[in-house]
């Protein structure tokens, strides 16, 4: 299937991430539709017939349809870009299931750990018979901020981010088909590689559980400038070492936090603290600052990231005390059992498999 800008690209989920996708693709001439359950997220875009864009030479991205009608949004779409929190992947899949058609490409931006596994499982449980292609990215392509319901400011691009399909053998083909829309996108080897490379889960989860008072104070603040203190960075390094150790147990080479910052943002400061402070006033200047513990920085990044790493560690015999501590604290703070509701092996469809079986499942 040959895909072009003039085919229909539908963005599902029109929060911060979805608006950024509409803006970047819109100013580059893509034919776009937008869907969100929340009328407030699409009303301004519908009224403006698109989205205003600050920070680019072109300042308006047309959107042909912005709606709460999922059937209308998906009709004849070739590419469906899903930008919702990880804990919304399964319910969204069930909502989309009756309206999907053979050949459509669905890309989760981002998948966190194994988003496509969760999405596929939910589609199957909903009785979806459409032969759709599923893929996930390991990060969001841009840095940006929402100025109003119909206006965003786009700042910087990530230099490199990965896409992996389900099955993994389709990854390169999908990148070949849609990669022209995403400079910096490369095909990753498998879901384990991308799922264990989600550094957002490390930064966000550690940063919020150690700064609960700030998140609940109701005052504006810069998440990274305020929260990335030397001691919080020590916790981040401890969680990151366990992430890398889990990956190694599965034969996965993944960059540690220092190499990732150097590759993604060209950050090469002497310490993690100084790298994060430098990013706080550049790439992360407009990063969202959580104002409650229901924010995705806690709910999604703990449930859809850290829980999966902990579960994989147990199978491989790798201890993850720092990761487990963050998950337990997040659960105590919110009165939720993230180990039960998050991406454990059962919810990923990997229960009962050993290391070799899991690897075979995600790399086939």
PDB file of C-alpha atoms in Angstrom, residues 88-360:
ATOM      1  CA  UNK A  88      -6.342   4.178  27.758  1.00  0.00           C
ATOM      2  CA  UNK A  89      -4.977   1.860  25.054  1.00  0.00           C
ATOM      3  CA  UNK A  90      -7.219  -1.105  25.858  1.00  0.00           C
ATOM      4  CA  UNK A  91     -10.528   0.788  26.218  1.00  0.00           C
ATOM      5  CA  UNK A  92      -9.734   2.828  23.101  1.00  0.00           C
ATOM      6  CA  UNK A  93      -9.046  -0.336  21.111  1.00  0.00           C
ATOM      7  CA  UNK A  94     -12.463  -1.647  22.102  1.00  0.00           C
ATOM      8  CA  UNK A  95     -14.054   1.638  20.951  1.00  0.00           C
ATOM      9  CA  UNK A  96     -12.276   1.569  17.594  1.00  0.00           C
ATOM     10  CA  UNK A  97     -12.772  -2.154  16.920  1.00  0.00           C
ATOM     11  CA  UNK A  98     -16.147  -2.017  15.102  1.00  0.00           C
ATOM     12  CA  UNK A  99     -14.962   0.754  12.777  1.00  0.00           C
ATOM     13  CA  UNK A 100     -11.606  -0.567  11.613  1.00  0.00           C
ATOM     14  CA  UNK A 101     -11.039  -1.839   8.086  1.00  0.00           C
ATOM     15  CA  UNK A 102      -8.475  -4.109   6.414  1.00  0.00           C
ATOM     16  CA  UNK A 103      -5.129  -2.505   5.625  1.00  0.00           C
ATOM     17  CA  UNK A 104      -5.273   0.421   8.031  1.00  0.00           C
ATOM     18  CA  UNK A 105      -2.056   1.243   9.872  1.00  0.00           C
ATOM     19  CA  UNK A 106      -2.440   2.084  13.572  1.00  0.00           C
ATOM     20  CA  UNK A 107       0.555   3.684  15.275  1.00  0.00           C
ATOM     21  CA  UNK A 108       0.636   4.248  19.028  1.00  0.00           C
ATOM     22  CA  UNK A 109       2.579   7.419  19.816  1.00  0.00           C
ATOM     23  CA  UNK A 110       3.834   6.247  22.161  1.00  0.00           C
ATOM     24  CA  UNK A 111       3.450   2.589  23.069  1.00  0.00           C
ATOM     25  CA  UNK A 112       5.315   2.632  26.405  1.00  0.00           C
ATOM     26  CA  UNK A 113       5.999  -1.060  27.043  1.00  0.00           C
ATOM     27  CA  UNK A 114       4.142  -3.330  24.649  1.00  0.00           C
ATOM     28  CA  UNK A 115       1.270  -1.015  23.835  1.00  0.00           C
ATOM     29  CA  UNK A 116       0.609  -2.966  20.664  1.00  0.00           C
ATOM     30  CA  UNK A 117       0.295  -6.184  22.699  1.00  0.00           C
ATOM     31  CA  UNK A 118      -2.342  -4.546  24.900  1.00  0.00           C
ATOM     32  CA  UNK A 119      -4.096  -2.997  21.889  1.00  0.00           C
ATOM     33  CA  UNK A 120      -4.119  -6.267  19.906  1.00  0.00           C
ATOM     34  CA  UNK A 121      -5.418  -8.222  22.890  1.00  0.00           C
ATOM     35  CA  UNK A 122      -8.271  -5.733  23.359  1.00  0.00           C
ATOM     36  CA  UNK A 123      -9.139  -5.799  19.641  1.00  0.00           C
ATOM     37  CA  UNK A 124      -9.305  -9.594  19.711  1.00  0.00           C
ATOM     38  CA  UNK A 125     -11.476  -9.568  22.835  1.00  0.00           C
ATOM     39  CA  UNK A 126     -13.804  -7.080  21.097  1.00  0.00           C
ATOM     40  CA  UNK A 127     -14.174  -9.434  18.144  1.00  0.00           C
ATOM     41  CA  UNK A 128     -12.390  -7.219  15.629  1.00  0.00           C
ATOM     42  CA  UNK A 129     -11.858  -9.082  12.367  1.00  0.00           C
ATOM     43  CA  UNK A 130     -10.235  -6.266  10.398  1.00  0.00           C
ATOM     44  CA  UNK A 131      -6.675  -7.024   9.291  1.00  0.00           C
ATOM     45  CA  UNK A 132      -5.032  -3.876  10.584  1.00  0.00           C
ATOM     46  CA  UNK A 133      -1.309  -3.255  10.993  1.00  0.00           C
ATOM     47  CA  UNK A 134      -0.210  -2.269  14.506  1.00  0.00           C
ATOM     48  CA  UNK A 135       2.950  -0.427  15.480  1.00  0.00           C
ATOM     49  CA  UNK A 136       4.240   1.716  18.319  1.00  0.00           C
ATOM     50  CA  UNK A 137       6.862   4.426  18.746  1.00  0.00           C
ATOM     51  CA  UNK A 138       9.184   4.539  21.722  1.00  0.00           C
ATOM     52  CA  UNK A 139       8.797   8.298  22.168  1.00  0.00           C
ATOM     53  CA  UNK A 140       6.967  11.398  21.050  1.00  0.00           C
ATOM     54  CA  UNK A 141       8.619  13.086  18.035  1.00  0.00           C
ATOM     55  CA  UNK A 142       8.495  16.745  19.094  1.00  0.00           C
ATOM     56  CA  UNK A 143       8.748  19.129  21.991  1.00  0.00           C
ATOM     57  CA  UNK A 144       5.849  21.569  22.084  1.00  0.00           C
ATOM     58  CA  UNK A 145       3.235  23.253  24.226  1.00  0.00           C
ATOM     59  CA  UNK A 146      -0.488  23.962  23.913  1.00  0.00           C
ATOM     60  CA  UNK A 147      -1.283  27.672  23.953  1.00  0.00           C
ATOM     61  CA  UNK A 148      -5.072  27.390  23.579  1.00  0.00           C
ATOM     62  CA  UNK A 149      -7.602  24.800  22.338  1.00  0.00           C
ATOM     63  CA  UNK A 150      -6.729  25.666  18.725  1.00  0.00           C
ATOM     64  CA  UNK A 151      -3.110  26.840  19.037  1.00  0.00           C
ATOM     65  CA  UNK A 152       0.212  25.168  19.820  1.00  0.00           C
ATOM     66  CA  UNK A 153       3.837  26.180  19.793  1.00  0.00           C
ATOM     67  CA  UNK A 154       6.251  23.696  18.242  1.00  0.00           C
ATOM     68  CA  UNK A 155       9.808  24.001  19.489  1.00  0.00           C
ATOM     69  CA  UNK A 156      12.249  21.157  18.748  1.00  0.00           C
ATOM     70  CA  UNK A 157      12.404  17.722  17.134  1.00  0.00           C
ATOM     71  CA  UNK A 158      13.941  14.604  18.607  1.00  0.00           C
ATOM     72  CA  UNK A 159      16.850  13.513  16.455  1.00  0.00           C
ATOM     73  CA  UNK A 160      16.014   9.804  16.600  1.00  0.00           C
ATOM     74  CA  UNK A 161      13.126   7.635  17.764  1.00  0.00           C
ATOM     75  CA  UNK A 162      12.064   4.073  16.964  1.00  0.00           C
ATOM     76  CA  UNK A 163       9.018   2.278  15.593  1.00  0.00           C
ATOM     77  CA  UNK A 164       8.307  -1.403  16.061  1.00  0.00           C
ATOM     78  CA  UNK A 165       5.408  -3.278  14.521  1.00  0.00           C
ATOM     79  CA  UNK A 166       3.466  -6.303  15.644  1.00  0.00           C
ATOM     80  CA  UNK A 167       4.815  -8.567  14.219  1.00  0.00           C
ATOM     81  CA  UNK A 168       8.326  -7.079  14.331  1.00  0.00           C
ATOM     82  CA  UNK A 169       9.035  -8.302  10.805  1.00  0.00           C
ATOM     83  CA  UNK A 170       6.729  -5.516   9.529  1.00  0.00           C
ATOM     84  CA  UNK A 171       8.598  -2.663  11.205  1.00  0.00           C
ATOM     85  CA  UNK A 172      10.816  -1.603   8.306  1.00  0.00           C
ATOM     86  CA  UNK A 173       7.939  -1.812   5.839  1.00  0.00           C
ATOM     87  CA  UNK A 174       5.787   0.499   7.964  1.00  0.00           C
ATOM     88  CA  UNK A 175       8.654   2.969   8.448  1.00  0.00           C
ATOM     89  CA  UNK A 176       9.145   2.910   4.661  1.00  0.00           C
ATOM     90  CA  UNK A 177       5.449   3.733   4.225  1.00  0.00           C
ATOM     91  CA  UNK A 178       4.986   6.500   6.805  1.00  0.00           C
ATOM     92  CA  UNK A 179       8.520   7.571   7.700  1.00  0.00           C
ATOM     93  CA  UNK A 180       8.373  10.579   5.370  1.00  0.00           C
ATOM     94  CA  UNK A 181       5.994  12.116   7.918  1.00  0.00           C
ATOM     95  CA  UNK A 182       8.410  11.653  10.825  1.00  0.00           C
ATOM     96  CA  UNK A 183      12.027  12.760  10.309  1.00  0.00           C
ATOM     97  CA  UNK A 184      14.225  10.830  12.717  1.00  0.00           C
ATOM     98  CA  UNK A 185      12.035   7.708  12.746  1.00  0.00           C
ATOM     99  CA  UNK A 186      13.872   4.394  12.393  1.00  0.00           C
ATOM    100  CA  UNK A 187      12.736   0.784  12.577  1.00  0.00           C
ATOM    101  CA  UNK A 188      13.504  -0.814  15.925  1.00  0.00           C
ATOM    102  CA  UNK A 189      14.357  -4.512  16.159  1.00  0.00           C
ATOM    103  CA  UNK A 190      11.508  -5.625  18.441  1.00  0.00           C
ATOM    104  CA  UNK A 191       8.997  -4.574  21.105  1.00  0.00           C
ATOM    105  CA  UNK A 192      11.424  -5.433  23.881  1.00  0.00           C
ATOM    106  CA  UNK A 193      13.941  -2.973  22.466  1.00  0.00           C
ATOM    107  CA  UNK A 194      11.513  -0.066  22.255  1.00  0.00           C
ATOM    108  CA  UNK A 195       9.644  -0.888  25.448  1.00  0.00           C
ATOM    109  CA  UNK A 196      12.849  -0.940  27.471  1.00  0.00           C
ATOM    110  CA  UNK A 197      14.043   2.322  25.889  1.00  0.00           C
ATOM    111  CA  UNK A 198      11.211   4.468  27.256  1.00  0.00           C
ATOM    112  CA  UNK A 199      13.226   6.903  29.355  1.00  0.00           C
ATOM    113  CA  UNK A 200      10.123   9.021  29.942  1.00  0.00           C
ATOM    114  CA  UNK A 201       8.941   6.426  32.425  1.00  0.00           C
ATOM    115  CA  UNK A 202      12.185   6.856  34.372  1.00  0.00           C
ATOM    116  CA  UNK A 203      12.228  10.658  34.440  1.00  0.00           C
ATOM    117  CA  UNK A 204       8.512  11.190  34.969  1.00  0.00           C
ATOM    118  CA  UNK A 205       7.792   8.535  37.591  1.00  0.00           C
ATOM    119  CA  UNK A 206      10.841   9.362  39.712  1.00  0.00           C
ATOM    120  CA  UNK A 207      10.274  13.071  39.359  1.00  0.00           C
ATOM    121  CA  UNK A 208       6.675  13.051  40.502  1.00  0.00           C
ATOM    122  CA  UNK A 209       6.755  10.568  43.412  1.00  0.00           C
ATOM    123  CA  UNK A 210       9.570  12.588  44.996  1.00  0.00           C
ATOM    124  CA  UNK A 211       7.759  15.910  44.522  1.00  0.00           C
ATOM    125  CA  UNK A 212       4.177  15.169  45.479  1.00  0.00           C
ATOM    126  CA  UNK A 213       3.741  18.448  47.334  1.00  0.00           C
ATOM    127  CA  UNK A 214       4.656  20.445  44.260  1.00  0.00           C
ATOM    128  CA  UNK A 215       2.284  18.465  42.046  1.00  0.00           C
ATOM    129  CA  UNK A 216      -0.616  19.029  44.425  1.00  0.00           C
ATOM    130  CA  UNK A 217       0.144  22.660  45.344  1.00  0.00           C
ATOM    131  CA  UNK A 218      -1.846  24.068  42.432  1.00  0.00           C
ATOM    132  CA  UNK A 219       0.865  26.530  41.353  1.00  0.00           C
ATOM    133  CA  UNK A 220       2.649  26.664  37.977  1.00  0.00           C
ATOM    134  CA  UNK A 221       6.197  25.308  37.894  1.00  0.00           C
ATOM    135  CA  UNK A 222       8.784  23.817  35.542  1.00  0.00           C
ATOM    136  CA  UNK A 223       8.759  20.071  36.171  1.00  0.00           C
ATOM    137  CA  UNK A 224      12.384  19.477  35.257  1.00  0.00           C
ATOM    138  CA  UNK A 225      13.937  22.641  36.665  1.00  0.00           C
ATOM    139  CA  UNK A 226      12.134  22.207  39.985  1.00  0.00           C
ATOM    140  CA  UNK A 227      12.189  18.427  40.392  1.00  0.00           C
ATOM    141  CA  UNK A 228      15.474  17.269  38.886  1.00  0.00           C
ATOM    142  CA  UNK A 229      17.593  17.881  41.995  1.00  0.00           C
ATOM    143  CA  UNK A 230      20.822  15.921  42.609  1.00  0.00           C
ATOM    144  CA  UNK A 231      19.114  13.411  44.927  1.00  0.00           C
ATOM    145  CA  UNK A 232      16.197  12.812  42.547  1.00  0.00           C
ATOM    146  CA  UNK A 233      18.760  12.239  39.804  1.00  0.00           C
ATOM    147  CA  UNK A 234      20.384   9.637  42.067  1.00  0.00           C
ATOM    148  CA  UNK A 235      17.054   7.797  42.157  1.00  0.00           C
ATOM    149  CA  UNK A 236      16.720   8.121  38.383  1.00  0.00           C
ATOM    150  CA  UNK A 237      20.164   6.579  37.927  1.00  0.00           C
ATOM    151  CA  UNK A 238      19.249   3.681  40.252  1.00  0.00           C
ATOM    152  CA  UNK A 239      16.009   2.957  38.365  1.00  0.00           C
ATOM    153  CA  UNK A 240      17.849   3.296  35.068  1.00  0.00           C
ATOM    154  CA  UNK A 241      20.542   0.790  36.089  1.00  0.00           C
ATOM    155  CA  UNK A 242      17.826  -1.759  36.843  1.00  0.00           C
ATOM    156  CA  UNK A 243      16.119  -1.055  33.493  1.00  0.00           C
ATOM    157  CA  UNK A 244      19.398  -1.657  31.669  1.00  0.00           C
ATOM    158  CA  UNK A 245      20.025  -4.839  33.697  1.00  0.00           C
ATOM    159  CA  UNK A 246      16.581  -6.228  32.799  1.00  0.00           C
ATOM    160  CA  UNK A 247      17.237  -5.462  29.144  1.00  0.00           C
ATOM    161  CA  UNK A 248      20.613  -7.212  29.284  1.00  0.00           C
ATOM    162  CA  UNK A 249      18.989 -10.329  30.750  1.00  0.00           C
ATOM    163  CA  UNK A 250      16.904 -10.537  27.575  1.00  0.00           C
ATOM    164  CA  UNK A 251      19.879  -9.919  25.302  1.00  0.00           C
ATOM    165  CA  UNK A 252      18.770  -6.342  24.607  1.00  0.00           C
ATOM    166  CA  UNK A 253      21.356  -3.583  24.333  1.00  0.00           C
ATOM    167  CA  UNK A 254      19.747  -0.325  25.404  1.00  0.00           C
ATOM    168  CA  UNK A 255      21.492   2.977  26.110  1.00  0.00           C
ATOM    169  CA  UNK A 256      21.692   4.144  29.690  1.00  0.00           C
ATOM    170  CA  UNK A 257      20.259   7.529  30.583  1.00  0.00           C
ATOM    171  CA  UNK A 258      23.517   9.329  29.759  1.00  0.00           C
ATOM    172  CA  UNK A 259      23.888   7.814  26.287  1.00  0.00           C
ATOM    173  CA  UNK A 260      20.190   8.388  25.586  1.00  0.00           C
ATOM    174  CA  UNK A 261      20.440  12.084  26.447  1.00  0.00           C
ATOM    175  CA  UNK A 262      23.541  12.424  24.275  1.00  0.00           C
ATOM    176  CA  UNK A 263      21.885  10.704  21.293  1.00  0.00           C
ATOM    177  CA  UNK A 264      18.452  12.300  21.600  1.00  0.00           C
ATOM    178  CA  UNK A 265      19.308  15.829  22.710  1.00  0.00           C
ATOM    179  CA  UNK A 266      23.110  16.069  22.318  1.00  0.00           C
ATOM    180  CA  UNK A 267      23.400  16.517  26.090  1.00  0.00           C
ATOM    181  CA  UNK A 268      26.925  15.788  27.342  1.00  0.00           C
ATOM    182  CA  UNK A 269      27.150  17.527  30.716  1.00  0.00           C
ATOM    183  CA  UNK A 270      29.272  16.094  33.520  1.00  0.00           C
ATOM    184  CA  UNK A 271      26.322  14.911  35.604  1.00  0.00           C
ATOM    185  CA  UNK A 272      22.733  13.850  35.093  1.00  0.00           C
ATOM    186  CA  UNK A 273      21.619  16.741  37.286  1.00  0.00           C
ATOM    187  CA  UNK A 274      23.249  19.316  35.030  1.00  0.00           C
ATOM    188  CA  UNK A 275      21.995  17.617  31.862  1.00  0.00           C
ATOM    189  CA  UNK A 276      18.437  17.697  33.160  1.00  0.00           C
ATOM    190  CA  UNK A 277      18.769  21.323  34.271  1.00  0.00           C
ATOM    191  CA  UNK A 278      20.098  22.243  30.820  1.00  0.00           C
ATOM    192  CA  UNK A 279      17.200  20.451  29.140  1.00  0.00           C
ATOM    193  CA  UNK A 280      14.760  22.152  31.528  1.00  0.00           C
ATOM    194  CA  UNK A 281      15.381  25.530  29.880  1.00  0.00           C
ATOM    195  CA  UNK A 282      15.751  24.220  26.322  1.00  0.00           C
ATOM    196  CA  UNK A 283      14.042  21.048  25.062  1.00  0.00           C
ATOM    197  CA  UNK A 284      11.849  20.620  28.161  1.00  0.00           C
ATOM    198  CA  UNK A 285      11.028  24.305  28.604  1.00  0.00           C
ATOM    199  CA  UNK A 286       7.351  23.746  27.823  1.00  0.00           C
ATOM    200  CA  UNK A 287       7.035  20.220  29.153  1.00  0.00           C
ATOM    201  CA  UNK A 288       3.780  19.727  31.089  1.00  0.00           C
ATOM    202  CA  UNK A 289       4.023  20.069  34.848  1.00  0.00           C
ATOM    203  CA  UNK A 290       1.688  17.661  36.672  1.00  0.00           C
ATOM    204  CA  UNK A 291      -0.898  19.362  38.863  1.00  0.00           C
ATOM    205  CA  UNK A 292      -2.318  16.168  40.364  1.00  0.00           C
ATOM    206  CA  UNK A 293      -1.371  12.553  40.964  1.00  0.00           C
ATOM    207  CA  UNK A 294      -3.770  11.441  38.247  1.00  0.00           C
ATOM    208  CA  UNK A 295      -1.375  12.903  35.673  1.00  0.00           C
ATOM    209  CA  UNK A 296       0.110  10.578  33.052  1.00  0.00           C
ATOM    210  CA  UNK A 297       3.600  11.161  34.480  1.00  0.00           C
ATOM    211  CA  UNK A 298       2.515   8.960  37.368  1.00  0.00           C
ATOM    212  CA  UNK A 299      -0.407   6.830  36.195  1.00  0.00           C
ATOM    213  CA  UNK A 300       0.862   5.921  32.716  1.00  0.00           C
ATOM    214  CA  UNK A 301       4.594   5.896  33.299  1.00  0.00           C
ATOM    215  CA  UNK A 302       4.304   3.732  36.392  1.00  0.00           C
ATOM    216  CA  UNK A 303       1.556   1.405  35.157  1.00  0.00           C
ATOM    217  CA  UNK A 304       2.646   1.112  31.514  1.00  0.00           C
ATOM    218  CA  UNK A 305       6.405   1.282  32.022  1.00  0.00           C
ATOM    219  CA  UNK A 306       7.845   0.431  35.425  1.00  0.00           C
ATOM    220  CA  UNK A 307       5.397  -2.403  36.132  1.00  0.00           C
ATOM    221  CA  UNK A 308       6.365  -4.146  32.893  1.00  0.00           C
ATOM    222  CA  UNK A 309      10.096  -3.834  33.630  1.00  0.00           C
ATOM    223  CA  UNK A 310       9.614  -5.210  37.127  1.00  0.00           C
ATOM    224  CA  UNK A 311       7.567  -8.143  35.802  1.00  0.00           C
ATOM    225  CA  UNK A 312      10.175  -8.968  33.163  1.00  0.00           C
ATOM    226  CA  UNK A 313      12.903  -8.728  35.778  1.00  0.00           C
ATOM    227  CA  UNK A 314      11.203 -11.328  37.961  1.00  0.00           C
ATOM    228  CA  UNK A 315      11.042 -13.787  35.050  1.00  0.00           C
ATOM    229  CA  UNK A 316      14.741 -13.265  34.317  1.00  0.00           C
ATOM    230  CA  UNK A 317      15.848 -13.321  37.957  1.00  0.00           C
ATOM    231  CA  UNK A 318      16.912  -9.658  37.942  1.00  0.00           C
ATOM    232  CA  UNK A 319      16.166  -7.769  41.156  1.00  0.00           C
ATOM    233  CA  UNK A 320      14.511  -4.375  40.702  1.00  0.00           C
ATOM    234  CA  UNK A 321      14.250  -2.863  44.202  1.00  0.00           C
ATOM    235  CA  UNK A 322      14.393   0.779  43.076  1.00  0.00           C
ATOM    236  CA  UNK A 323      11.755   0.260  40.369  1.00  0.00           C
ATOM    237  CA  UNK A 324       9.547  -1.692  42.762  1.00  0.00           C
ATOM    238  CA  UNK A 325       9.868   1.017  45.414  1.00  0.00           C
ATOM    239  CA  UNK A 326       8.675   3.718  43.013  1.00  0.00           C
ATOM    240  CA  UNK A 327       5.710   1.538  42.002  1.00  0.00           C
ATOM    241  CA  UNK A 328       4.806   0.829  45.641  1.00  0.00           C
ATOM    242  CA  UNK A 329       5.048   4.503  46.603  1.00  0.00           C
ATOM    243  CA  UNK A 330       2.926   5.525  43.603  1.00  0.00           C
ATOM    244  CA  UNK A 331       0.331   2.948  44.638  1.00  0.00           C
ATOM    245  CA  UNK A 332       0.307   4.107  48.272  1.00  0.00           C
ATOM    246  CA  UNK A 333      -0.064   7.745  47.212  1.00  0.00           C
ATOM    247  CA  UNK A 334      -3.013   7.044  44.912  1.00  0.00           C
ATOM    248  CA  UNK A 335      -4.555   4.020  46.672  1.00  0.00           C
ATOM    249  CA  UNK A 336      -4.135   1.977  43.506  1.00  0.00           C
ATOM    250  CA  UNK A 337      -2.514  -1.396  42.870  1.00  0.00           C
ATOM    251  CA  UNK A 338      -0.343  -0.667  39.842  1.00  0.00           C
ATOM    252  CA  UNK A 339       1.234  -4.117  39.958  1.00  0.00           C
ATOM    253  CA  UNK A 340      -2.234  -5.590  39.425  1.00  0.00           C
ATOM    254  CA  UNK A 341      -3.748  -3.092  36.984  1.00  0.00           C
ATOM    255  CA  UNK A 342      -0.589  -2.176  35.054  1.00  0.00           C
ATOM    256  CA  UNK A 343       1.282  -3.987  32.314  1.00  0.00           C
ATOM    257  CA  UNK A 344       2.119  -7.152  34.160  1.00  0.00           C
ATOM    258  CA  UNK A 345       2.702 -10.358  32.218  1.00  0.00           C
ATOM    259  CA  UNK A 346      -0.975 -11.329  32.345  1.00  0.00           C
ATOM    260  CA  UNK A 347      -2.174  -8.033  30.932  1.00  0.00           C
ATOM    261  CA  UNK A 348       0.495  -8.168  28.220  1.00  0.00           C
ATOM    262  CA  UNK A 349      -0.496 -11.693  27.232  1.00  0.00           C
ATOM    263  CA  UNK A 350       2.939 -13.035  28.276  1.00  0.00           C
ATOM    264  CA  UNK A 351       1.997 -14.924  31.437  1.00  0.00           C
ATOM    265  CA  UNK A 352       3.603 -18.353  31.848  1.00  0.00           C
ATOM    266  CA  UNK A 353       6.418 -17.691  29.367  1.00  0.00           C
ATOM    267  CA  UNK A 354      10.112 -17.805  30.160  1.00  0.00           C
ATOM    268  CA  UNK A 355      12.805 -15.468  28.869  1.00  0.00           C
ATOM    269  CA  UNK A 356      13.332 -17.333  25.592  1.00  0.00           C
ATOM    270  CA  UNK A 357       9.603 -17.698  24.972  1.00  0.00           C
ATOM    271  CA  UNK A 358       8.963 -14.004  25.602  1.00  0.00           C
ATOM    272  CA  UNK A 359      11.794 -13.051  23.258  1.00  0.00           C
ATOM    273  CA  UNK A 360      10.472 -15.337  20.544  1.00  0.00           C
TER     274      UNK A 360
END
